[in-house]
Amino acid sequence: MLEIRNVLPADEIRLIVFDLDGTLIDSKKDLATSVNAMLTQLGRQALPEEIIATYIGDGAGMLVRRALGDPDGEALVEDGLRRFLDYYREHKLDHTYVYDGVFSALEALKTMPDGTPRRMAVLTNKPVNPAIAICEALGLSPYFFQIYGGNSFTTKKPDPEGLRTLIAEAGVKPEETLMVGDSDVDILTARRSGAWAMGCRFGLSSHTLESIPSDCLVDAAEEWAEALKQTIAPR
C-alpha cells in the first residue's frame, strides 16, 4: 500500500531517475546464477538465491566481494569479478523481466499534469553496458534520455555525482527531481543531491529502506503515478 510521508509536488517534478535492479526489473535469478557460476569456478560452495539477493545494490564488485565472504586478497575479488561478469554478459536476460505495472506507470509519468514532457533516466550501480543492453532488450530504453551505470563515473551511488550529473543534463533543479529505488543507497543518493526520494518495497533490497527516511514508499510500480497525484508547494 502507498505510504506518503511527504506529499510529492507533482506539478514541480520535471525529472524522475530510476534505479534498475529491484526497481524496474527483477534480475535476482540471473544475478544469483552468475554469482554461483563464479563460486563454482573457484571451487566454492554455491549460495542460496535469497542470500545473494541481500548482496545486491552496491555494484558488481561489492556483490562479488560479499559472495566471497569479504576476503582480504584483492586478487581473489578481481578474479571473481571477471568470472562473474563473463558469465553474466551471456546470461543477463535468461530470466530477468520487467516488473508488472512498470510500463503503464512510465507511460503515466512521462508527462507532467499540465501535459509538459517529463524527463526520465536510469542511474544504477550495475556496469553501464549490461544496463543499457537489458533496457534495450526489454523495451525500457525509449522512456529514458540517459542510462548511467556504476562505471559511468568515478563514484557509485550513494555518492551524488551521478544524480547531480543527470540533474544538470536535464536542466532542472534538485527540488524538481525524484529518485526512485529499492534500497537505502537510492534514498541516500537522493538526500545527498537535494532530490525527493521514493522507496520501492517490492524490490530486491527493500529490507534496507527503513534505515533512511524516504518521502514515500510503494508496494508496486502502479503506485508511482498515484504518489504524484497530489500537489503541494515545493520545499
mmCIF file of C-alpha atoms in Angstrom:
data_model
loop_
_atom_site.group_PDB
_atom_site.id
_atom_site.type_symbol
_atom_site.label_atom_id
_atom_site.label_comp_id
_atom_site.label_asym_id
_atom_site.label_seq_id
_atom_site.Cartn_x
_atom_site.Cartn_y
_atom_site.Cartn_z
ATOM 1 C CA MET A 1 0.000 0.000 0.000
ATOM 2 C CA LEU A 2 1.168 3.506 -0.833
ATOM 3 C CA GLU A 3 2.631 5.296 2.178
ATOM 4 C CA ILE A 4 3.021 9.062 1.861
ATOM 5 C CA ARG A 5 5.375 10.706 4.331
ATOM 6 C CA ASN A 6 5.913 13.963 2.458
ATOM 7 C CA VAL A 7 3.497 14.757 -0.364
ATOM 8 C CA LEU A 8 5.367 14.989 -3.659
ATOM 9 C CA PRO A 9 4.858 18.170 -5.715
ATOM 10 C CA ALA A 10 3.634 16.549 -8.923
ATOM 11 C CA ASP A 11 3.490 19.802 -10.854
ATOM 12 C CA GLU A 12 7.129 20.556 -9.949
ATOM 13 C CA ILE A 13 8.782 17.174 -10.587
ATOM 14 C CA ARG A 14 10.424 17.556 -14.012
ATOM 15 C CA LEU A 15 12.922 14.676 -13.767
ATOM 16 C CA ILE A 16 12.453 11.151 -12.424
ATOM 17 C CA VAL A 17 15.533 8.960 -12.053
ATOM 18 C CA PHE A 18 15.079 5.225 -11.565
ATOM 19 C CA ASP A 19 17.320 2.560 -10.146
ATOM 20 C CA LEU A 20 17.334 -0.574 -12.320
ATOM 21 C CA ASP A 21 17.695 -3.872 -10.418
ATOM 22 C CA GLY A 22 14.850 -4.283 -7.958
ATOM 23 C CA THR A 23 13.062 -1.174 -9.224
ATOM 24 C CA LEU A 24 12.373 -1.537 -12.943
ATOM 25 C CA ILE A 25 13.438 -5.157 -13.354
ATOM 26 C CA ASP A 26 13.620 -8.360 -11.343
ATOM 27 C CA SER A 27 17.112 -9.639 -12.117
ATOM 28 C CA LYS A 28 17.594 -11.689 -8.970
ATOM 29 C CA LYS A 29 17.732 -15.124 -10.594
ATOM 30 C CA ASP A 30 20.227 -14.168 -13.312
ATOM 31 C CA LEU A 31 22.471 -12.351 -10.835
ATOM 32 C CA ALA A 32 22.345 -15.264 -8.400
ATOM 33 C CA THR A 33 23.054 -17.798 -11.134
ATOM 34 C CA SER A 34 26.050 -15.746 -12.290
ATOM 35 C CA VAL A 35 27.382 -15.432 -8.749
ATOM 36 C CA ASN A 36 27.081 -19.176 -8.207
ATOM 37 C CA ALA A 37 28.771 -19.880 -11.545
ATOM 38 C CA MET A 38 31.681 -17.753 -10.349
ATOM 39 C CA LEU A 39 31.782 -19.525 -6.984
ATOM 40 C CA THR A 40 31.711 -22.949 -8.655
ATOM 41 C CA GLN A 41 34.578 -21.986 -10.953
ATOM 42 C CA LEU A 42 36.584 -21.004 -7.878
ATOM 43 C CA GLY A 43 35.823 -24.295 -6.147
ATOM 44 C CA ARG A 44 33.446 -22.744 -3.631
ATOM 45 C CA GLN A 45 30.001 -23.778 -2.492
ATOM 46 C CA ALA A 46 27.006 -22.178 -4.173
ATOM 47 C CA LEU A 47 24.836 -19.810 -2.131
ATOM 48 C CA PRO A 48 21.027 -19.680 -1.832
ATOM 49 C CA GLU A 49 19.403 -17.191 -4.188
ATOM 50 C CA GLU A 50 17.772 -15.328 -1.304
ATOM 51 C CA ILE A 51 21.137 -14.797 0.381
ATOM 52 C CA ILE A 52 22.701 -13.448 -2.805
ATOM 53 C CA ALA A 53 19.754 -11.076 -3.213
ATOM 54 C CA THR A 54 20.742 -9.330 0.019
ATOM 55 C CA TYR A 55 24.172 -8.591 -1.512
ATOM 56 C CA ILE A 56 22.740 -6.684 -4.494
ATOM 57 C CA GLY A 57 22.673 -2.897 -4.742
ATOM 58 C CA ASP A 58 26.220 -1.607 -4.401
ATOM 59 C CA GLY A 59 27.624 -2.680 -7.753
ATOM 60 C CA ALA A 60 29.116 -5.854 -9.185
ATOM 61 C CA GLY A 61 32.351 -5.531 -7.237
ATOM 62 C CA MET A 62 30.616 -5.464 -3.861
ATOM 63 C CA LEU A 63 28.271 -8.265 -4.915
ATOM 64 C CA VAL A 64 31.234 -10.498 -5.701
ATOM 65 C CA ARG A 65 33.140 -9.443 -2.579
ATOM 66 C CA ARG A 66 30.200 -10.278 -0.333
ATOM 67 C CA ALA A 67 29.609 -13.600 -2.071
ATOM 68 C CA LEU A 68 33.258 -14.476 -1.457
ATOM 69 C CA GLY A 69 32.958 -13.628 2.240
ATOM 70 C CA ASP A 70 34.827 -10.299 2.048
ATOM 71 C CA PRO A 71 38.301 -11.812 1.547
ATOM 72 C CA ASP A 72 41.486 -9.917 2.332
ATOM 73 C CA GLY A 73 43.076 -10.624 -1.030
ATOM 74 C CA GLU A 74 42.075 -8.180 -3.755
ATOM 75 C CA ALA A 75 43.372 -10.548 -6.414
ATOM 76 C CA LEU A 76 40.669 -13.059 -5.499
ATOM 77 C CA VAL A 77 37.959 -10.406 -5.701
ATOM 78 C CA GLU A 78 39.240 -9.214 -9.083
ATOM 79 C CA ASP A 79 39.350 -12.767 -10.401
ATOM 80 C CA GLY A 80 35.861 -13.427 -9.077
ATOM 81 C CA LEU A 81 34.544 -10.213 -10.619
ATOM 82 C CA ARG A 82 35.987 -11.128 -14.012
ATOM 83 C CA ARG A 83 34.410 -14.581 -13.872
ATOM 84 C CA PHE A 84 31.081 -13.181 -12.695
ATOM 85 C CA LEU A 85 30.934 -10.558 -15.454
ATOM 86 C CA ASP A 86 31.979 -13.013 -18.155
ATOM 87 C CA TYR A 87 29.110 -15.302 -17.203
ATOM 88 C CA TYR A 88 26.580 -12.527 -16.599
ATOM 89 C CA ARG A 89 27.179 -10.916 -20.002
ATOM 90 C CA GLU A 90 25.948 -14.122 -21.638
ATOM 91 C CA HIS A 91 23.100 -14.881 -19.230
ATOM 92 C CA LYS A 92 21.806 -11.472 -18.102
ATOM 93 C CA LEU A 93 18.472 -11.962 -19.872
ATOM 94 C CA ASP A 94 17.812 -15.639 -19.209
ATOM 95 C CA HIS A 95 15.200 -14.936 -16.530
ATOM 96 C CA THR A 96 15.240 -11.152 -15.989
ATOM 97 C CA TYR A 97 11.921 -9.412 -16.580
ATOM 98 C CA VAL A 98 10.254 -6.018 -16.130
ATOM 99 C CA TYR A 99 8.081 -5.821 -13.018
ATOM 100 C CA ASP A 100 4.316 -5.792 -13.505
ATOM 101 C CA GLY A 101 2.936 -2.305 -13.931
ATOM 102 C CA VAL A 102 6.219 -0.644 -14.886
ATOM 103 C CA PHE A 103 5.334 0.158 -18.497
ATOM 104 C CA SER A 104 1.923 1.616 -17.667
ATOM 105 C CA ALA A 105 3.492 3.618 -14.843
ATOM 106 C CA LEU A 106 6.197 5.006 -17.128
ATOM 107 C CA GLU A 107 3.528 5.982 -19.644
ATOM 108 C CA ALA A 108 1.645 7.836 -16.918
ATOM 109 C CA LEU A 109 4.764 9.558 -15.592
ATOM 110 C CA LYS A 110 6.302 10.704 -18.878
ATOM 111 C CA THR A 111 4.182 13.848 -18.892
ATOM 112 C CA MET A 112 3.527 16.344 -16.120
ATOM 113 C CA PRO A 113 -0.022 17.265 -15.001
ATOM 114 C CA ASP A 114 -0.108 20.177 -17.485
ATOM 115 C CA GLY A 115 0.960 17.929 -20.380
ATOM 116 C CA THR A 116 4.580 19.092 -20.441
ATOM 117 C CA PRO A 117 7.035 16.238 -21.178
ATOM 118 C CA ARG A 118 8.809 14.966 -18.087
ATOM 119 C CA ARG A 119 12.352 13.652 -18.457
ATOM 120 C CA MET A 120 13.260 10.245 -17.071
ATOM 121 C CA ALA A 121 16.580 8.427 -16.674
ATOM 122 C CA VAL A 122 18.224 5.365 -15.140
ATOM 123 C CA LEU A 123 21.021 5.501 -12.581
ATOM 124 C CA THR A 124 22.222 2.071 -11.499
ATOM 125 C CA ASN A 125 25.313 0.654 -9.833
ATOM 126 C CA LYS A 126 25.269 -2.183 -12.386
ATOM 127 C CA PRO A 127 28.003 -1.776 -15.064
ATOM 128 C CA VAL A 128 26.661 0.501 -17.765
ATOM 129 C CA ASN A 129 26.959 -1.817 -20.793
ATOM 130 C CA PRO A 130 24.804 -4.619 -19.329
ATOM 131 C CA ALA A 131 22.392 -1.983 -18.015
ATOM 132 C CA ILE A 132 21.932 -0.450 -21.456
ATOM 133 C CA ALA A 133 21.656 -3.860 -23.120
ATOM 134 C CA ILE A 134 18.978 -5.000 -20.672
ATOM 135 C CA CYS A 135 16.967 -1.805 -21.051
ATOM 136 C CA GLU A 136 17.113 -2.097 -24.838
ATOM 137 C CA ALA A 137 16.195 -5.781 -24.885
ATOM 138 C CA LEU A 138 13.248 -5.339 -22.518
ATOM 139 C CA GLY A 139 11.844 -2.256 -24.236
ATOM 140 C CA LEU A 140 12.641 0.227 -21.468
ATOM 141 C CA SER A 141 15.172 2.401 -23.298
ATOM 142 C CA PRO A 142 12.682 4.637 -25.178
ATOM 143 C CA TYR A 143 11.483 6.101 -21.892
ATOM 144 C CA PHE A 144 14.888 7.373 -20.801
ATOM 145 C CA PHE A 145 17.022 10.202 -22.119
ATOM 146 C CA GLN A 146 20.053 8.737 -20.332
ATOM 147 C CA ILE A 147 21.176 5.452 -18.746
ATOM 148 C CA TYR A 148 24.176 5.584 -16.441
ATOM 149 C CA GLY A 149 25.848 2.675 -14.674
ATOM 150 C CA GLY A 150 28.200 2.061 -11.811
ATOM 151 C CA ASN A 151 31.253 2.585 -14.019
ATOM 152 C CA SER A 152 29.942 5.719 -15.771
ATOM 153 C CA PHE A 153 31.584 7.935 -13.149
ATOM 154 C CA THR A 154 34.494 7.779 -10.730
ATOM 155 C CA THR A 155 31.993 7.093 -7.938
ATOM 156 C CA LYS A 156 28.863 4.994 -7.435
ATOM 157 C CA LYS A 157 25.642 5.631 -5.574
ATOM 158 C CA PRO A 158 25.180 6.764 -2.815
ATOM 159 C CA ASP A 159 27.712 9.352 -3.948
ATOM 160 C CA PRO A 160 25.591 12.097 -5.560
ATOM 161 C CA GLU A 161 27.846 12.544 -8.626
ATOM 162 C CA GLY A 162 25.664 10.523 -10.995
ATOM 163 C CA LEU A 163 22.365 12.041 -9.902
ATOM 164 C CA ARG A 164 23.783 15.556 -9.951
ATOM 165 C CA THR A 165 25.042 14.940 -13.478
ATOM 166 C CA LEU A 166 21.580 13.866 -14.610
ATOM 167 C CA ILE A 167 20.019 16.895 -12.929
ATOM 168 C CA ALA A 168 22.424 19.161 -14.806
ATOM 169 C CA GLU A 169 21.887 17.362 -18.127
ATOM 170 C CA ALA A 170 18.112 17.614 -17.759
ATOM 171 C CA GLY A 171 18.358 21.311 -16.965
ATOM 172 C CA VAL A 172 16.332 21.026 -13.772
ATOM 173 C CA LYS A 173 16.822 21.774 -10.085
ATOM 174 C CA PRO A 174 17.374 19.152 -7.352
ATOM 175 C CA GLU A 175 13.971 20.008 -5.845
ATOM 176 C CA GLU A 176 12.415 19.257 -9.245
ATOM 177 C CA THR A 177 13.903 15.753 -9.218
ATOM 178 C CA LEU A 178 12.621 12.442 -7.850
ATOM 179 C CA MET A 179 14.831 9.393 -7.267
ATOM 180 C CA VAL A 180 13.007 6.033 -7.282
ATOM 181 C CA GLY A 181 14.757 2.951 -5.925
ATOM 182 C CA ASP A 182 14.507 -0.138 -3.772
ATOM 183 C CA SER A 183 17.390 0.442 -1.354
ATOM 184 C CA ASP A 184 18.852 2.807 1.196
ATOM 185 C CA VAL A 185 21.571 3.506 -1.383
ATOM 186 C CA ASP A 186 18.997 5.180 -3.642
ATOM 187 C CA ILE A 187 17.369 7.131 -0.820
ATOM 188 C CA LEU A 188 20.738 8.378 0.428
ATOM 189 C CA THR A 189 21.719 9.366 -3.115
ATOM 190 C CA ALA A 190 18.577 11.490 -3.341
ATOM 191 C CA ARG A 191 19.156 13.068 0.050
ATOM 192 C CA ARG A 192 22.749 13.972 -0.791
ATOM 193 C CA SER A 193 21.562 15.586 -4.019
ATOM 194 C CA GLY A 194 18.668 17.539 -2.561
ATOM 195 C CA ALA A 195 16.129 15.484 -4.537
ATOM 196 C CA TRP A 196 12.898 13.808 -3.496
ATOM 197 C CA ALA A 197 13.044 10.080 -2.702
ATOM 198 C CA MET A 198 10.606 7.220 -3.313
ATOM 199 C CA GLY A 199 11.292 3.745 -1.931
ATOM 200 C CA CYS A 200 10.072 0.541 -3.610
ATOM 201 C CA ARG A 201 9.202 -2.103 -1.040
ATOM 202 C CA PHE A 202 8.751 -4.758 -3.751
ATOM 203 C CA GLY A 203 12.433 -4.683 -4.757
ATOM 204 C CA LEU A 204 15.493 -6.787 -4.099
ATOM 205 C CA SER A 205 16.970 -4.608 -1.333
ATOM 206 C CA SER A 206 13.767 -3.336 0.251
ATOM 207 C CA HIS A 207 14.912 -4.587 3.664
ATOM 208 C CA THR A 208 17.281 -1.605 3.769
ATOM 209 C CA LEU A 209 14.698 1.101 3.082
ATOM 210 C CA GLU A 210 13.795 1.866 6.674
ATOM 211 C CA SER A 211 17.355 2.876 7.546
ATOM 212 C CA ILE A 212 16.941 6.265 5.806
ATOM 213 C CA PRO A 213 13.539 8.023 5.680
ATOM 214 C CA SER A 214 12.097 8.454 2.194
ATOM 215 C CA ASP A 215 9.300 10.807 1.140
ATOM 216 C CA CYS A 216 7.035 7.932 0.206
ATOM 217 C CA LEU A 217 7.014 4.141 -0.043
ATOM 218 C CA VAL A 218 5.239 1.976 -2.615
ATOM 219 C CA ASP A 219 4.438 -1.724 -2.800
ATOM 220 C CA ALA A 220 4.024 -1.867 -6.589
ATOM 221 C CA ALA A 221 5.093 0.077 -9.657
ATOM 222 C CA GLU A 222 1.452 1.037 -10.261
ATOM 223 C CA GLU A 223 1.700 3.281 -7.186
ATOM 224 C CA TRP A 224 4.438 5.503 -8.668
ATOM 225 C CA ALA A 225 1.927 7.630 -10.550
ATOM 226 C CA GLU A 226 -0.551 7.559 -7.679
ATOM 227 C CA ALA A 227 2.095 9.064 -5.402
ATOM 228 C CA LEU A 228 2.378 12.029 -7.757
ATOM 229 C CA LYS A 229 -1.324 12.828 -7.954
ATOM 230 C CA GLN A 230 -1.324 15.279 -5.075
ATOM 231 C CA THR A 231 0.329 18.683 -5.252
ATOM 232 C CA ILE A 232 1.880 20.984 -2.674
ATOM 233 C CA ALA A 233 4.331 23.828 -2.943
ATOM 234 C CA PRO A 234 7.931 22.679 -3.412
ATOM 235 C CA ARG A 235 10.257 22.542 -0.446
#
